[in-house]
Amino acid sequence: MKSIKPRNRNISILFFLLWAAVASAQSVQRSHIALPAFEVTGSIYPWEVHDEGIDLILDNMTGIAGVNSVYLIAVMHQEHRPFNGDHLPGSFYFTHNPVRAEWDAEDSRIYFSPDMGMYGKIKPLFSNYDWLSKTDWLKIVLDKAHARGLRAGVEVSHTYIPVEVLNLHPEYKQHDINDKPVDRPCTNNPDVREYLLALYGDLAKHYDVDYIQTCMLLFTRSDNPKDGTCFCSSCKRKAKAMGFDLDAARTILKDNPYAQPELDQWLNFRKASTTEIYKLVTNRIHSENPDIDFRLNDLNDRSSGLQLEELKNNINSVHLSTHTEQKGYQNTDRKSRIATTQYYMGKDIRIIPCVPTRLLTTPEIVQSSIKISVDGGAKGIGIKHYDGSPYSLLRAVRNGLSAAGVDGFKAVQGIEVENMQLSGYQPDKFLIEQGVKTSVTGTATSKFSYPSGVYDVIVSYADEKNGQGNLSLFVSGKLKSKWILSEDVGCWRRKTISGVRIRNGDEIKIAGVADGSELARVDFIEFVPKDKKLSR
C-alpha cells in the first residue's frame, strides 16, 4: 500500500475535519414540530422529572391543562421551590410530588450534557447531587415531548454563572457606583461573554429545541446610578471605546445622581450594552439553527437597559412574567403589559403571557387572566409553574381556554367532590387543594349530567402517609374500581378507570374508608369521553 504524501495527507485531514464538522452539525435530528395556533406552555424542573417521572408529568400537563408546549429550566438560579418569594400567608409545598415536599434549587447549575470543548475559561457547573448531575434531563424532556407531538424548549433562568465562580474571579462581577462588587456577572467582561455565547450555542447546536427562552438578569433594575450597575473595569474599557468616560462620570454621579449629560450617557451605555449582548446571543443561536425560536421571558425590567424596540429582528416571541395574580388579586398589569409589548414590537409579535397557577391564585383568577390575555391579542399562555400547581388550578387553565373561545380546547368534564351529596365526608383542604375527608367512612354521590357513553373516569385523591385507607368508585350502584391507598407518598394522585359505560342520570358514588392518618381524601372526578363525537 502506498504511503500518503504529506501534502495529500494534510488534504485528507482537512476533508476529514470538514466531514466531522458536517456530521456533528447533522447529529441532532430535528423534530420540526409545528407551531400551535395557540400555544400553551408549561415549565418543567429536573428534580420533578426525577421524582414524578416525565411520562406522568406530561400526562398531567396535557390531560388536565391542555398544554401543547413544554420547556425544561436547564440552567436554574438559586431559589426555594415551590416559590413564595412574596412571603404570602400560608404554607406551600409540592402538591403532587411523591418524593419531596420542597426543594432548594442550587445556584446556576446545569441539567444537560455540555460540550466542554465549546467553553473557554468559564466552564458549566453540574449539580452537587449525583442523581441530578449524571442524567441529561434536557434530552429526556425533549425526546418525550416530541414523541407526543409537543413543542419543546429550554430556558436559561435569571443567573447563569454560580456565585462561587464569581467569588474566585472577582473581575467577572459587576460593580456599583462605589466600586463595590455585586454578585452578578458583567457581560462586558470578555470571559463572561464568551461563556454566555458558548452556553446558548451549545444548547442550539446539540439539542433538538424548538425554542430557547431566557429571563437573564443583566444590569440591576434601577435608573438611579446610586442603585444601579455597572462601573466595573470591563465596562470602563467598553465605554471608553464608545467615547464615554465612565470613570469620570462615576465621580460626578456619586455626588449628583441626576447630573447631565452623565446620567443619560450612563443610561445609554447600559442600553447599548444590553442590546449588544442580546443580539450576540440570538445571532449565535441562529447561526447554529435559524429555525430556533428565541423567546424573551420579559420581566418588565426596562430600567435594566432592555430596549425591546431595538431587538425586533432578534426576538421571535415574548413570554411575559405576569405574576401579580399569585397574590390573590388581579389588577391592570396583565392588559397593560401585553399592550406595551405590542407597542414596542408590533402587533405581529407572538406574546405569551404567563398565568400563575400557584400560591393564592384561584380558579376564577386563572380563567379571568386567560380571558384578558386572549382579548388582548396574546397568541398563547404560559403556566407558572407545574411543580407548585394544584390540579384544580391546572383544570382552570383548560376551562379558561374554553371559556375564552380558544379553538381546540374543551372544558374539563367532571364533578367537584365537595359539591356532591356527602355522608360521613366533610369539606377540607390538603396541600392547598379543596376536597373532602373522612375519619371513618364516607360517601359522595351525584347524578351524571353528561351525555350517555363510554368514559375514562379519573379520580383525584390524596395518598397520605401512616395509613392504608381505600377508595371505591360506583356507577349506578355497580362497583367499577376499588384501590388501596398504599403508596404513602403524602401528596395528590390521579386514578384512571378506563372504559366505563355511563348513562345520563346514573348515580356516581365515591366511597372512602379511612385508616390511621389516611383520611381517604378526594378532590375531583373527571369524565373523559372515549367516543370522539362526545368530546367535541
PDB file of C-alpha atoms in Angstrom, residues 13-23:
ATOM      1  CA  ILE A  13      -7.081  15.508   7.262  1.00  0.00           C
ATOM      2  CA  LEU A  14      -8.761  18.689   6.060  1.00  0.00           C
ATOM      3  CA  PHE A  15     -11.505  16.699   4.333  1.00  0.00           C
ATOM      4  CA  PHE A  16     -11.925  14.563   7.464  1.00  0.00           C
ATOM      5  CA  LEU A  17     -12.275  17.652   9.647  1.00  0.00           C
ATOM      6  CA  LEU A  18     -14.804  19.119   7.247  1.00  0.00           C
ATOM      7  CA  TRP A  19     -16.717  15.830   7.211  1.00  0.00           C
ATOM      8  CA  ALA A  20     -16.622  15.678  11.024  1.00  0.00           C
ATOM      9  CA  ALA A  21     -17.930  19.232  11.273  1.00  0.00           C
ATOM     10  CA  VAL A  22     -20.802  18.451   8.893  1.00  0.00           C
ATOM     11  CA  ALA A  23     -21.542  15.172  10.675  1.00  0.00           C
TER      12      ALA A  23
END
